[in-house]
C-alpha atoms as a PDB file:
ATOM      1  CA  MET A   1     -30.251  10.993   2.286  1.00  0.00           C
ATOM      2  CA  ASN A   2     -27.086  10.837   0.199  1.00  0.00           C
ATOM      3  CA  ARG A   3     -25.612   7.635  -1.243  1.00  0.00           C
ATOM      4  CA  LEU A   4     -22.677   7.533   1.197  1.00  0.00           C
ATOM      5  CA  THR A   5     -24.951   7.789   4.234  1.00  0.00           C
ATOM      6  CA  LEU A   6     -27.343   5.178   2.855  1.00  0.00           C
ATOM      7  CA  SER A   7     -24.456   2.840   2.094  1.00  0.00           C
ATOM      8  CA  GLY A   8     -23.139   3.239   5.624  1.00  0.00           C
ATOM      9  CA  LEU A   9     -26.538   2.518   7.180  1.00  0.00           C
ATOM     10  CA  MET A  10     -27.002  -0.559   5.006  1.00  0.00           C
ATOM     11  CA  PHE A  11     -23.582  -1.862   6.031  1.00  0.00           C
ATOM     12  CA  MET A  12     -24.388  -1.329   9.714  1.00  0.00           C
ATOM     13  CA  ALA A  13     -27.682  -3.125   9.374  1.00  0.00           C
ATOM     14  CA  LEU A  14     -26.089  -6.104   7.676  1.00  0.00           C
ATOM     15  CA  SER A  15     -22.924  -6.378   9.748  1.00  0.00           C
ATOM     16  CA  LEU A  16     -23.687  -5.453  13.353  1.00  0.00           C
ATOM     17  CA  PRO A  17     -22.611  -8.590  15.228  1.00  0.00           C
ATOM     18  CA  LEU A  18     -24.426 -10.481  17.933  1.00  0.00           C
ATOM     19  CA  ALA A  19     -21.145 -10.218  19.827  1.00  0.00           C
ATOM     20  CA  ALA A  20     -18.232  -7.948  18.969  1.00  0.00           C
ATOM     21  CA  GLU A  21     -15.094  -9.712  17.802  1.00  0.00           C
ATOM     22  CA  ASP A  22     -11.456  -8.839  17.215  1.00  0.00           C
ATOM     23  CA  VAL A  23      -9.946  -9.187  13.756  1.00  0.00           C
ATOM     24  CA  SER A  24      -6.216  -9.345  13.055  1.00  0.00           C
ATOM     25  CA  VAL A  25      -5.221  -7.719   9.768  1.00  0.00           C
ATOM     26  CA  ALA A  26      -1.840  -7.745   8.005  1.00  0.00           C
ATOM     27  CA  VAL A  27      -1.497  -4.607   5.887  1.00  0.00           C
ATOM     28  CA  ALA A  28       1.122  -3.603   3.313  1.00  0.00           C
ATOM     29  CA  ALA A  29       3.088  -0.586   4.516  1.00  0.00           C
ATOM     30  CA  ASN A  30       1.980   1.763   1.720  1.00  0.00           C
ATOM     31  CA  PHE A  31      -1.612   1.481   2.952  1.00  0.00           C
ATOM     32  CA  THR A  32      -0.791   2.575   6.505  1.00  0.00           C
ATOM     33  CA  ASP A  33      -2.373   6.031   6.439  1.00  0.00           C
ATOM     34  CA  ALA A  34      -5.513   4.897   4.648  1.00  0.00           C
ATOM     35  CA  THR A  35      -5.922   1.986   7.062  1.00  0.00           C
ATOM     36  CA  ARG A  36      -5.632   4.276  10.059  1.00  0.00           C
ATOM     37  CA  ASP A  37      -8.548   6.288   8.659  1.00  0.00           C
ATOM     38  CA  ILE A  38     -10.622   3.270   7.635  1.00  0.00           C
ATOM     39  CA  VAL A  39     -10.326   1.271  10.875  1.00  0.00           C
ATOM     40  CA  PRO A  40     -12.273   3.694  13.136  1.00  0.00           C
ATOM     41  CA  LEU A  41     -15.004   3.972  10.516  1.00  0.00           C
ATOM     42  CA  PHE A  42     -15.313   0.192  10.424  1.00  0.00           C
ATOM     43  CA  GLU A  43     -15.191  -0.190  14.196  1.00  0.00           C
ATOM     44  CA  LYS A  44     -17.915   2.417  14.651  1.00  0.00           C
ATOM     45  CA  ALA A  45     -20.103   0.850  11.972  1.00  0.00           C
ATOM     46  CA  SER A  46     -19.625  -2.786  12.967  1.00  0.00           C
ATOM     47  CA  GLY A  47     -18.805  -2.906  16.666  1.00  0.00           C
ATOM     48  CA  HIS A  48     -15.786  -5.112  15.918  1.00  0.00           C
ATOM     49  CA  THR A  49     -12.208  -4.249  16.906  1.00  0.00           C
ATOM     50  CA  VAL A  50      -9.284  -4.312  14.474  1.00  0.00           C
ATOM     51  CA  LYS A  51      -5.680  -5.193  15.305  1.00  0.00           C
ATOM     52  CA  VAL A  52      -3.330  -4.150  12.509  1.00  0.00           C
ATOM     53  CA  SER A  53       0.233  -5.171  11.677  1.00  0.00           C
ATOM     54  CA  PHE A  54       2.044  -3.177   8.973  1.00  0.00           C
ATOM     55  CA  GLY A  55       5.026  -4.332   6.935  1.00  0.00           C
ATOM     56  CA  SER A  56       6.349  -5.125   3.501  1.00  0.00           C
ATOM     57  CA  THR A  57       4.189  -7.529   1.533  1.00  0.00           C
ATOM     58  CA  GLY A  58       6.930 -10.137   1.277  1.00  0.00           C
ATOM     59  CA  LYS A  59       7.706 -10.133   4.978  1.00  0.00           C
ATOM     60  CA  LEU A  60       4.037 -10.256   5.966  1.00  0.00           C
ATOM     61  CA  TYR A  61       3.511 -13.195   3.641  1.00  0.00           C
ATOM     62  CA  ALA A  62       6.491 -14.984   5.175  1.00  0.00           C
ATOM     63  CA  GLN A  63       4.906 -14.495   8.606  1.00  0.00           C
ATOM     64  CA  ILE A  64       1.624 -15.910   7.307  1.00  0.00           C
ATOM     65  CA  GLU A  65       3.478 -18.939   5.936  1.00  0.00           C
ATOM     66  CA  HIS A  66       4.994 -19.490   9.370  1.00  0.00           C
ATOM     67  CA  GLY A  67       1.646 -19.415  11.161  1.00  0.00           C
ATOM     68  CA  ALA A  68       1.167 -15.781  12.178  1.00  0.00           C
ATOM     69  CA  PRO A  69      -2.389 -15.345  13.512  1.00  0.00           C
ATOM     70  CA  PHE A  70      -3.586 -12.968  10.793  1.00  0.00           C
ATOM     71  CA  GLU A  71      -7.132 -13.347   9.531  1.00  0.00           C
ATOM     72  CA  VAL A  72      -7.048 -10.795   6.707  1.00  0.00           C
ATOM     73  CA  PHE A  73      -4.198  -9.937   4.352  1.00  0.00           C
ATOM     74  CA  LEU A  74      -4.105  -6.620   2.479  1.00  0.00           C
ATOM     75  CA  SER A  75      -1.232  -6.984   0.073  1.00  0.00           C
ATOM     76  CA  ALA A  76       0.498  -4.412  -2.131  1.00  0.00           C
ATOM     77  CA  ASP A  77       0.208  -6.763  -5.079  1.00  0.00           C
ATOM     78  CA  SER A  78      -1.962  -9.535  -6.510  1.00  0.00           C
ATOM     79  CA  LYS A  79       0.797 -12.142  -6.549  1.00  0.00           C
ATOM     80  CA  HIS A  80       0.920 -12.919  -2.828  1.00  0.00           C
ATOM     81  CA  PRO A  81      -2.855 -13.164  -2.214  1.00  0.00           C
ATOM     82  CA  GLN A  82      -3.128 -15.484  -5.213  1.00  0.00           C
ATOM     83  CA  LEU A  83      -0.222 -17.527  -3.874  1.00  0.00           C
ATOM     84  CA  ALA A  84      -1.976 -17.711  -0.512  1.00  0.00           C
ATOM     85  CA  GLU A  85      -5.045 -19.141  -2.250  1.00  0.00           C
ATOM     86  CA  ASN A  86      -2.992 -21.617  -4.261  1.00  0.00           C
ATOM     87  CA  THR A  87      -1.208 -22.942  -1.169  1.00  0.00           C
ATOM     88  CA  GLY A  88      -4.303 -23.214   1.014  1.00  0.00           C
ATOM     89  CA  LEU A  89      -3.422 -20.271   3.250  1.00  0.00           C
ATOM     90  CA  ALA A  90      -6.428 -18.243   2.086  1.00  0.00           C
ATOM     91  CA  VAL A  91     -10.095 -18.907   1.467  1.00  0.00           C
ATOM     92  CA  ASP A  92     -10.938 -19.414  -2.204  1.00  0.00           C
ATOM     93  CA  GLY A  93     -13.223 -16.800  -3.717  1.00  0.00           C
ATOM     94  CA  THR A  94     -12.467 -14.035  -1.225  1.00  0.00           C
ATOM     95  CA  ARG A  95      -9.637 -12.307  -3.099  1.00  0.00           C
ATOM     96  CA  PHE A  96     -10.414  -8.899  -4.623  1.00  0.00           C
ATOM     97  CA  THR A  97      -8.681  -5.675  -5.659  1.00  0.00           C
ATOM     98  CA  TYR A  98      -9.134  -2.917  -3.106  1.00  0.00           C
ATOM     99  CA  ALA A  99      -6.786  -0.315  -4.640  1.00  0.00           C
ATOM    100  CA  PHE A 100      -4.370   0.470  -7.446  1.00  0.00           C
ATOM    101  CA  GLY A 101      -1.152   1.959  -6.092  1.00  0.00           C
ATOM    102  CA  LYS A 102       0.792   4.806  -7.690  1.00  0.00           C
ATOM    103  CA  LEU A 103       4.524   5.461  -7.479  1.00  0.00           C
ATOM    104  CA  ALA A 104       6.191   8.862  -7.081  1.00  0.00           C
ATOM    105  CA  LEU A 105       9.677  10.309  -6.918  1.00  0.00           C
ATOM    106  CA  TRP A 106       9.626  12.682  -3.941  1.00  0.00           C
ATOM    107  CA  SER A 107      11.656  14.994  -1.774  1.00  0.00           C
ATOM    108  CA  PRO A 108      10.364  17.281   0.996  1.00  0.00           C
ATOM    109  CA  LYS A 109      12.669  19.967  -0.439  1.00  0.00           C
ATOM    110  CA  ALA A 110      10.818  22.323  -2.748  1.00  0.00           C
ATOM    111  CA  ASP A 111      12.202  22.999  -6.225  1.00  0.00           C
ATOM    112  CA  LEU A 112      14.692  20.138  -6.035  1.00  0.00           C
ATOM    113  CA  PHE A 113      13.817  19.199  -9.584  1.00  0.00           C
ATOM    114  CA  ASP A 114      11.648  20.471 -12.398  1.00  0.00           C
ATOM    115  CA  ASP A 115      12.435  17.682 -14.835  1.00  0.00           C
ATOM    116  CA  ALA A 116      12.625  14.522 -12.717  1.00  0.00           C
ATOM    117  CA  GLN A 117      14.007  12.331 -15.464  1.00  0.00           C
ATOM    118  CA  ALA A 118      16.797  14.803 -16.210  1.00  0.00           C
ATOM    119  CA  TYR A 119      17.492  15.027 -12.466  1.00  0.00           C
ATOM    120  CA  LEU A 120      17.850  11.255 -12.216  1.00  0.00           C
ATOM    121  CA  LYS A 121      20.016  11.014 -15.320  1.00  0.00           C
ATOM    122  CA  ALA A 122      22.306  13.767 -14.038  1.00  0.00           C
ATOM    123  CA  ALA A 123      22.567  11.925 -10.716  1.00  0.00           C
ATOM    124  CA  GLU A 124      22.449  15.191  -8.784  1.00  0.00           C
ATOM    125  CA  PHE A 125      22.107  13.420  -5.442  1.00  0.00           C
ATOM    126  CA  LYS A 126      24.275  11.318  -3.158  1.00  0.00           C
ATOM    127  CA  ARG A 127      21.629   8.771  -2.247  1.00  0.00           C
ATOM    128  CA  ALA A 128      18.084   7.843  -3.205  1.00  0.00           C
ATOM    129  CA  ALA A 129      15.692   5.611  -1.299  1.00  0.00           C
ATOM    130  CA  ILE A 130      13.633   2.714  -2.564  1.00  0.00           C
ATOM    131  CA  ALA A 131      11.880  -0.182  -0.878  1.00  0.00           C
ATOM    132  CA  ASN A 132      13.496  -3.589  -1.223  1.00  0.00           C
ATOM    133  CA  PRO A 133      12.445  -4.856  -4.687  1.00  0.00           C
ATOM    134  CA  LYS A 134      12.561  -8.447  -3.443  1.00  0.00           C
ATOM    135  CA  THR A 135       9.967  -7.985  -0.692  1.00  0.00           C
ATOM    136  CA  ALA A 136       8.059  -4.780  -1.517  1.00  0.00           C
ATOM    137  CA  PRO A 137       6.002  -4.320  -4.712  1.00  0.00           C
ATOM    138  CA  TYR A 138       6.668  -0.572  -4.685  1.00  0.00           C
ATOM    139  CA  GLY A 139      10.393  -1.308  -4.613  1.00  0.00           C
ATOM    140  CA  LEU A 140      10.017  -3.593  -7.611  1.00  0.00           C
ATOM    141  CA  ALA A 141       8.083  -0.854  -9.395  1.00  0.00           C
ATOM    142  CA  ALA A 142      10.902   1.614  -8.671  1.00  0.00           C
ATOM    143  CA  GLN A 143      13.423  -0.830 -10.132  1.00  0.00           C
ATOM    144  CA  GLN A 144      11.270  -1.171 -13.251  1.00  0.00           C
ATOM    145  CA  VAL A 145      11.183   2.620 -13.653  1.00  0.00           C
ATOM    146  CA  LEU A 146      14.958   2.888 -13.407  1.00  0.00           C
ATOM    147  CA  GLU A 147      15.382   0.011 -15.845  1.00  0.00           C
ATOM    148  CA  ARG A 148      13.044   1.708 -18.310  1.00  0.00           C
ATOM    149  CA  LEU A 149      15.122   4.898 -18.025  1.00  0.00           C
ATOM    150  CA  GLY A 150      18.347   2.903 -18.464  1.00  0.00           C
ATOM    151  CA  LEU A 151      19.561   3.956 -15.016  1.00  0.00           C
ATOM    152  CA  TRP A 152      19.305   0.852 -12.850  1.00  0.00           C
ATOM    153  CA  SER A 153      22.906  -0.210 -13.293  1.00  0.00           C
ATOM    154  CA  THR A 154      24.398   3.284 -13.025  1.00  0.00           C
ATOM    155  CA  LEU A 155      22.389   4.376  -9.976  1.00  0.00           C
ATOM    156  CA  ARG A 156      22.217   1.094  -8.098  1.00  0.00           C
ATOM    157  CA  ALA A 157      25.205   1.909  -5.879  1.00  0.00           C
ATOM    158  CA  ARG A 158      23.466   5.102  -4.728  1.00  0.00           C
ATOM    159  CA  LEU A 159      20.217   3.423  -3.744  1.00  0.00           C
ATOM    160  CA  VAL A 160      19.367   2.936  -0.078  1.00  0.00           C
ATOM    161  CA  GLN A 161      16.847   0.142   0.408  1.00  0.00           C
ATOM    162  CA  GLY A 162      14.181   0.196   3.083  1.00  0.00           C
ATOM    163  CA  ASP A 163      12.599  -2.999   4.348  1.00  0.00           C
ATOM    164  CA  SER A 164       9.244  -1.542   3.299  1.00  0.00           C
ATOM    165  CA  ILE A 165       7.945   1.494   1.449  1.00  0.00           C
ATOM    166  CA  ALA A 166       7.249   3.042   4.865  1.00  0.00           C
ATOM    167  CA  GLN A 167      10.928   2.849   5.785  1.00  0.00           C
ATOM    168  CA  ALA A 168      11.968   4.182   2.376  1.00  0.00           C
ATOM    169  CA  PHE A 169       9.656   7.146   2.889  1.00  0.00           C
ATOM    170  CA  GLN A 170      11.067   7.709   6.368  1.00  0.00           C
ATOM    171  CA  PHE A 171      14.605   7.880   4.976  1.00  0.00           C
ATOM    172  CA  VAL A 172      13.530  10.787   2.778  1.00  0.00           C
ATOM    173  CA  ALA A 173      11.194  12.517   5.232  1.00  0.00           C
ATOM    174  CA  THR A 174      13.918  12.720   7.883  1.00  0.00           C
ATOM    175  CA  GLY A 175      16.455  14.154   5.442  1.00  0.00           C
ATOM    176  CA  ASN A 176      18.802  11.177   5.662  1.00  0.00           C
ATOM    177  CA  VAL A 177      18.346  10.687   1.910  1.00  0.00           C
ATOM    178  CA  GLU A 178      17.754  13.494  -0.574  1.00  0.00           C
ATOM    179  CA  VAL A 179      15.057  11.854  -2.671  1.00  0.00           C
ATOM    180  CA  GLY A 180      13.180   8.589  -2.926  1.00  0.00           C
ATOM    181  CA  PHE A 181      10.738   6.417  -4.793  1.00  0.00           C
ATOM    182  CA  VAL A 182       7.674   6.301  -2.549  1.00  0.00           C
ATOM    183  CA  ALA A 183       3.954   5.662  -2.710  1.00  0.00           C
ATOM    184  CA  LEU A 184       1.951   8.646  -3.930  1.00  0.00           C
ATOM    185  CA  SER A 185      -0.410   8.009  -1.009  1.00  0.00           C
ATOM    186  CA  GLN A 186       2.447   8.775   1.389  1.00  0.00           C
ATOM    187  CA  VAL A 187       3.101  12.108  -0.318  1.00  0.00           C
ATOM    188  CA  ASN A 188      -0.604  12.923  -0.087  1.00  0.00           C
ATOM    189  CA  ALA A 189      -0.545  12.124   3.632  1.00  0.00           C
ATOM    190  CA  TRP A 190       2.530  14.299   4.272  1.00  0.00           C
ATOM    191  CA  LYS A 191       1.445  17.056   6.651  1.00  0.00           C
ATOM    192  CA  THR A 192       3.842  19.786   5.562  1.00  0.00           C
ATOM    193  CA  SER A 193       4.536  21.307   2.152  1.00  0.00           C
ATOM    194  CA  GLU A 194       4.380  19.015  -0.863  1.00  0.00           C
ATOM    195  CA  GLY A 195       8.065  19.501  -1.714  1.00  0.00           C
ATOM    196  CA  SER A 196       9.195  18.191  -5.089  1.00  0.00           C
ATOM    197  CA  VAL A 197       7.173  15.350  -6.557  1.00  0.00           C
ATOM    198  CA  TRP A 198       6.965  13.481  -9.845  1.00  0.00           C
ATOM    199  CA  GLU A 199       3.935  11.239 -10.184  1.00  0.00           C
ATOM    200  CA  ILE A 200       5.526   8.571 -12.340  1.00  0.00           C
ATOM    201  CA  PRO A 201       3.491   7.569 -15.403  1.00  0.00           C
ATOM    202  CA  GLN A 202       1.901   4.215 -14.716  1.00  0.00           C
ATOM    203  CA  GLU A 203       3.086   2.788 -18.019  1.00  0.00           C
ATOM    204  CA  TYR A 204       6.639   2.968 -16.602  1.00  0.00           C
ATOM    205  CA  TYR A 205       5.970   0.035 -14.253  1.00  0.00           C
ATOM    206  CA  THR A 206       3.746  -2.991 -13.906  1.00  0.00           C
ATOM    207  CA  PRO A 207       0.374  -1.906 -12.443  1.00  0.00           C
ATOM    208  CA  ILE A 208       0.389  -2.114  -8.661  1.00  0.00           C
ATOM    209  CA  GLU A 209      -2.875  -4.003  -8.189  1.00  0.00           C
ATOM    210  CA  GLN A 210      -3.354  -4.290  -4.445  1.00  0.00           C
ATOM    211  CA  GLN A 211      -5.517  -7.200  -3.374  1.00  0.00           C
ATOM    212  CA  GLY A 212      -7.049  -8.322  -0.111  1.00  0.00           C
ATOM    213  CA  VAL A 213      -7.956 -11.856   0.875  1.00  0.00           C
ATOM    214  CA  LEU A 214      -9.520 -13.741   3.771  1.00  0.00           C
ATOM    215  CA  LEU A 215      -6.944 -16.036   5.342  1.00  0.00           C
ATOM    216  CA  GLU A 216      -7.775 -19.521   6.568  1.00  0.00           C
ATOM    217  CA  LYS A 217      -7.412 -18.396  10.182  1.00  0.00           C
ATOM    218  CA  GLY A 218     -10.298 -15.988   9.539  1.00  0.00           C
ATOM    219  CA  ARG A 219     -12.578 -18.402   7.696  1.00  0.00           C
ATOM    220  CA  ASP A 220     -15.103 -18.566  10.534  1.00  0.00           C
ATOM    221  CA  SER A 221     -14.643 -14.969  11.709  1.00  0.00           C
ATOM    222  CA  ALA A 222     -17.601 -12.686  11.150  1.00  0.00           C
ATOM    223  CA  ALA A 223     -15.372  -9.715  11.929  1.00  0.00           C
ATOM    224  CA  ALA A 224     -12.808 -10.680   9.291  1.00  0.00           C
ATOM    225  CA  ARG A 225     -15.447 -11.118   6.607  1.00  0.00           C
ATOM    226  CA  ALA A 226     -17.129  -7.858   7.625  1.00  0.00           C
ATOM    227  CA  PHE A 227     -13.844  -5.950   7.402  1.00  0.00           C
ATOM    228  CA  LEU A 228     -13.177  -7.166   3.860  1.00  0.00           C
ATOM    229  CA  GLU A 229     -16.735  -6.273   2.880  1.00  0.00           C
ATOM    230  CA  PHE A 230     -16.348  -2.811   4.402  1.00  0.00           C
ATOM    231  CA  LEU A 231     -13.352  -2.137   2.143  1.00  0.00           C
ATOM    232  CA  LYS A 232     -15.778  -2.299  -0.782  1.00  0.00           C
ATOM    233  CA  SER A 233     -18.142   0.270   0.759  1.00  0.00           C
ATOM    234  CA  ASP A 234     -18.461   3.867  -0.390  1.00  0.00           C
ATOM    235  CA  ALA A 235     -17.097   5.055   2.960  1.00  0.00           C
ATOM    236  CA  ALA A 236     -13.860   3.084   2.558  1.00  0.00           C
ATOM    237  CA  ARG A 237     -13.498   3.867  -1.138  1.00  0.00           C
ATOM    238  CA  THR A 238     -13.774   7.586  -0.369  1.00  0.00           C
ATOM    239  CA  VAL A 239     -10.798   7.273   1.979  1.00  0.00           C
ATOM    240  CA  ILE A 240      -8.840   5.171  -0.500  1.00  0.00           C
ATOM    241  CA  THR A 241      -9.287   7.552  -3.437  1.00  0.00           C
ATOM    242  CA  GLY A 242      -8.625  10.492  -1.127  1.00  0.00           C
ATOM    243  CA  TYR A 243      -5.064   9.232  -0.692  1.00  0.00           C
ATOM    244  CA  GLY A 244      -4.579   9.064  -4.450  1.00  0.00           C
ATOM    245  CA  TYR A 245      -5.185   5.370  -5.081  1.00  0.00           C
ATOM    246  CA  GLY A 246      -7.175   4.164  -8.022  1.00  0.00           C
ATOM    247  CA  VAL A 247     -10.186   1.871  -7.547  1.00  0.00           C
ATOM    248  CA  LYS A 248     -12.238  -0.292  -9.862  1.00  0.00           C
END
């Protein structure tokens, strides 16, 4: 029996509930595709049911502050889960890193650029998409990249901001914008040709350490605790790394 199978059986033995429960999970938009693969694995293993809401980290956190009934928060950064702990919105000791995100410059058009930095500096595009740096960690990372390249001020007027990294990706995927700063996981999930992609060196931006935390509304929920534990399993980590994320 291989390690993955054994791990899955051990999780099932430990987490099968006396009665199935629902768990409400708030998930950062970049983790949409991975979550959609992980949820059925968890539901099959545990018997619980997952209800997921996707959005930018900042907007999800604002909803949590205003009493949204989420029990688990999967953020695109470490800042907001830590803030949730500090303000009593999350259960102390439950915060952990489930993935390290990676940023890419991408277009579905093949051969759009060979040298991405030269392409950006030449400004050979009308518009480029990023997520809102104020609410989306991937948007902030994109701003940091442009600042490092000395291009933030010169290109700012050409940037189209999405509410989340999912919307920024959609702008590019639909052809409304020529190119965009997106999550590498989104490029890996793209069902057609790869197009043109630059996996941006991670030293160009602050590491995107994505953390999950149990919220106070899920303190007594066996399903919520089981879901967070499942994210640490080999089965979940295989999905996460398959989309190009890093893990500890």
